[in-house]
Short mmCIF file of C-alpha atoms in Angstrom, two decimals:
data_model
loop_
_atom_site.label_atom_id
_atom_site.label_comp_id
_atom_site.label_asym_id
_atom_site.label_seq_id
_atom_site.Cartn_x
_atom_site.Cartn_y
_atom_site.Cartn_z
CA LEU A 54 -9.18 1.34 10.83
CA VAL A 55 -7.44 -0.06 7.73
CA ALA A 56 -5.53 3.12 6.84
CA ALA A 57 -4.30 3.71 10.40
CA THR A 58 -3.32 0.05 10.87
CA LEU A 59 -1.51 -0.01 7.54
CA ALA A 60 0.43 3.21 8.20
CA GLN A 61 1.43 2.09 11.69
CA ALA A 62 2.43 -1.43 10.64
CA ALA A 63 4.53 0.01 7.78
CA GLY A 64 6.42 2.24 10.20
CA ASN A 65 5.20 5.27 8.23
CA ARG A 66 6.97 4.02 5.09
CA LEU A 67 3.67 4.20 3.19
CA ARG A 68 1.63 7.27 2.38
CA VAL A 69 -1.97 6.15 2.75
CA THR A 70 -4.64 8.21 0.98
CA VAL A 71 -8.29 7.53 1.74
CA PRO A 72 -10.74 9.28 -0.61
CA ASP A 73 -13.86 10.90 0.80
CA GLN A 74 -15.94 8.48 -1.25
CA GLY A 75 -15.32 5.07 -2.69
CA LEU A 76 -14.37 1.56 -1.80
CA HIS A 77 -10.58 1.71 -2.25
CA LEU A 78 -7.59 3.46 -0.76
CA LEU A 79 -4.13 4.21 -2.14
CA ALA A 80 -0.89 3.35 -0.38
CA THR A 81 2.25 4.69 -2.06
CA LEU A 82 5.74 3.36 -1.49
CA PRO A 83 8.88 5.45 -0.94
CA ASP A 84 10.96 6.45 -3.96
CA GLY A 85 14.14 4.55 -4.69
CA LEU A 86 12.93 0.99 -4.20
CA PRO A 87 14.14 -1.44 -6.87
CA PRO A 88 11.86 -2.34 -9.79
CA GLY A 89 9.46 -5.07 -8.82
CA ALA A 90 9.53 -4.22 -5.09
CA ALA A 91 5.78 -3.58 -4.96
CA ALA A 92 5.03 -6.99 -6.48
CA GLU A 93 7.44 -8.66 -4.02
CA ILE A 94 5.83 -6.85 -1.08
CA ARG A 95 2.34 -7.85 -2.22
CA ALA A 96 3.41 -11.49 -2.57
CA ALA A 97 5.20 -11.53 0.79
CA ALA A 98 2.10 -10.13 2.50
CA GLY A 99 -0.24 -12.56 0.77
CA VAL A 100 -2.79 -9.85 -0.01
CA GLU A 101 -4.79 -9.07 -3.10
CA ALA A 102 -4.16 -5.56 -4.39
CA TRP A 103 -3.60 -3.77 -7.66
CA LEU A 104 -0.18 -2.31 -8.13
CA LEU A 105 -0.24 1.37 -9.05
CA SER A 106 2.23 0.57 -11.82
CA GLU A 107 -0.37 -1.80 -13.32
CA THR A 108 -3.04 0.89 -13.48
CA ARG A 109 -1.16 3.60 -15.40
CA MET A 110 -1.51 4.42 -19.06
CA ALA A 111 2.08 5.76 -19.13
CA PRO A 112 5.09 4.67 -17.07
CA GLY A 113 6.39 6.74 -14.19
CA GLY A 114 5.29 8.03 -10.84
CA PRO A 115 5.36 6.39 -7.44
CA ASP A 116 4.55 2.74 -7.00
CA GLY A 117 2.29 1.26 -4.39
CA PHE A 118 -1.09 -0.34 -4.03
CA VAL A 119 -4.78 0.18 -4.68
CA LEU A 120 -6.56 -1.63 -1.87
CA GLY A 121 -10.25 -2.45 -1.83
CA TYR A 122 -11.91 -2.64 1.56
CA SER A 123 -15.59 -3.14 0.82
CA GLY A 124 -17.25 -6.40 1.75
CA HIS A 125 -14.51 -7.65 4.07
CA ALA A 126 -14.77 -8.24 7.80
CA PRO A 127 -12.96 -5.62 9.89
CA ALA A 128 -10.77 -8.26 11.56
CA ALA A 129 -9.67 -9.66 8.19
CA LEU A 130 -8.90 -6.15 6.91
CA LYS A 131 -6.82 -5.38 9.98
CA GLN A 132 -4.83 -8.61 9.62
CA ALA A 133 -4.19 -7.95 5.92
CA ALA A 134 -3.10 -4.37 6.67
CA GLU A 135 -0.70 -5.63 9.34
CA ARG A 136 0.81 -8.19 6.94
CA LEU A 137 1.20 -5.64 4.15
CA GLY A 138 2.73 -3.09 6.53
CA GLU A 139 5.22 -5.62 7.87
CA ALA A 140 6.20 -6.60 4.32
CA VAL A 141 6.77 -2.93 3.47
CA ARG A 142 9.02 -2.52 6.52
CA THR A 143 11.03 -5.55 5.40
CA HIS A 144 11.55 -4.20 1.85
CA ALA A 145 11.84 -0.42 2.45
CA PRO A 146 14.86 0.90 4.36
CA ALA A 147 14.26 2.67 7.66
CA GLY A 148 13.97 6.40 7.27
CA THR A 149 12.38 6.27 3.81
CA MET A 150 9.08 8.06 3.40
CA ALA A 151 6.62 7.89 0.54
CA ARG A 152 5.77 11.08 -1.33
CA SER A 153 2.28 12.30 -2.05
CA LEU A 154 0.57 11.57 -5.33
CA LYS A 155 0.04 14.70 -7.39
#
């Protein structure tokens, strides 16, 4: 529900990866966004998420979000995913696609 809503609301500008196990998912942004775009998107959406750039031991790689989904009502998760997706669409140009994490 969350991953599909997020991908659709973002106009496919996010690559959403849902692990087989766990309580979090990853949503990576397209390359080429200006520094700080992920933080601006998170603030504009009003969601709590870790930035991928905040979780690395070394700089580099795609930016995006680590999103926890455990313990939240499905309706609240859907609304947050819609807000985050809309914020991504506002900040990422049309036609940009996120690359896979490797």
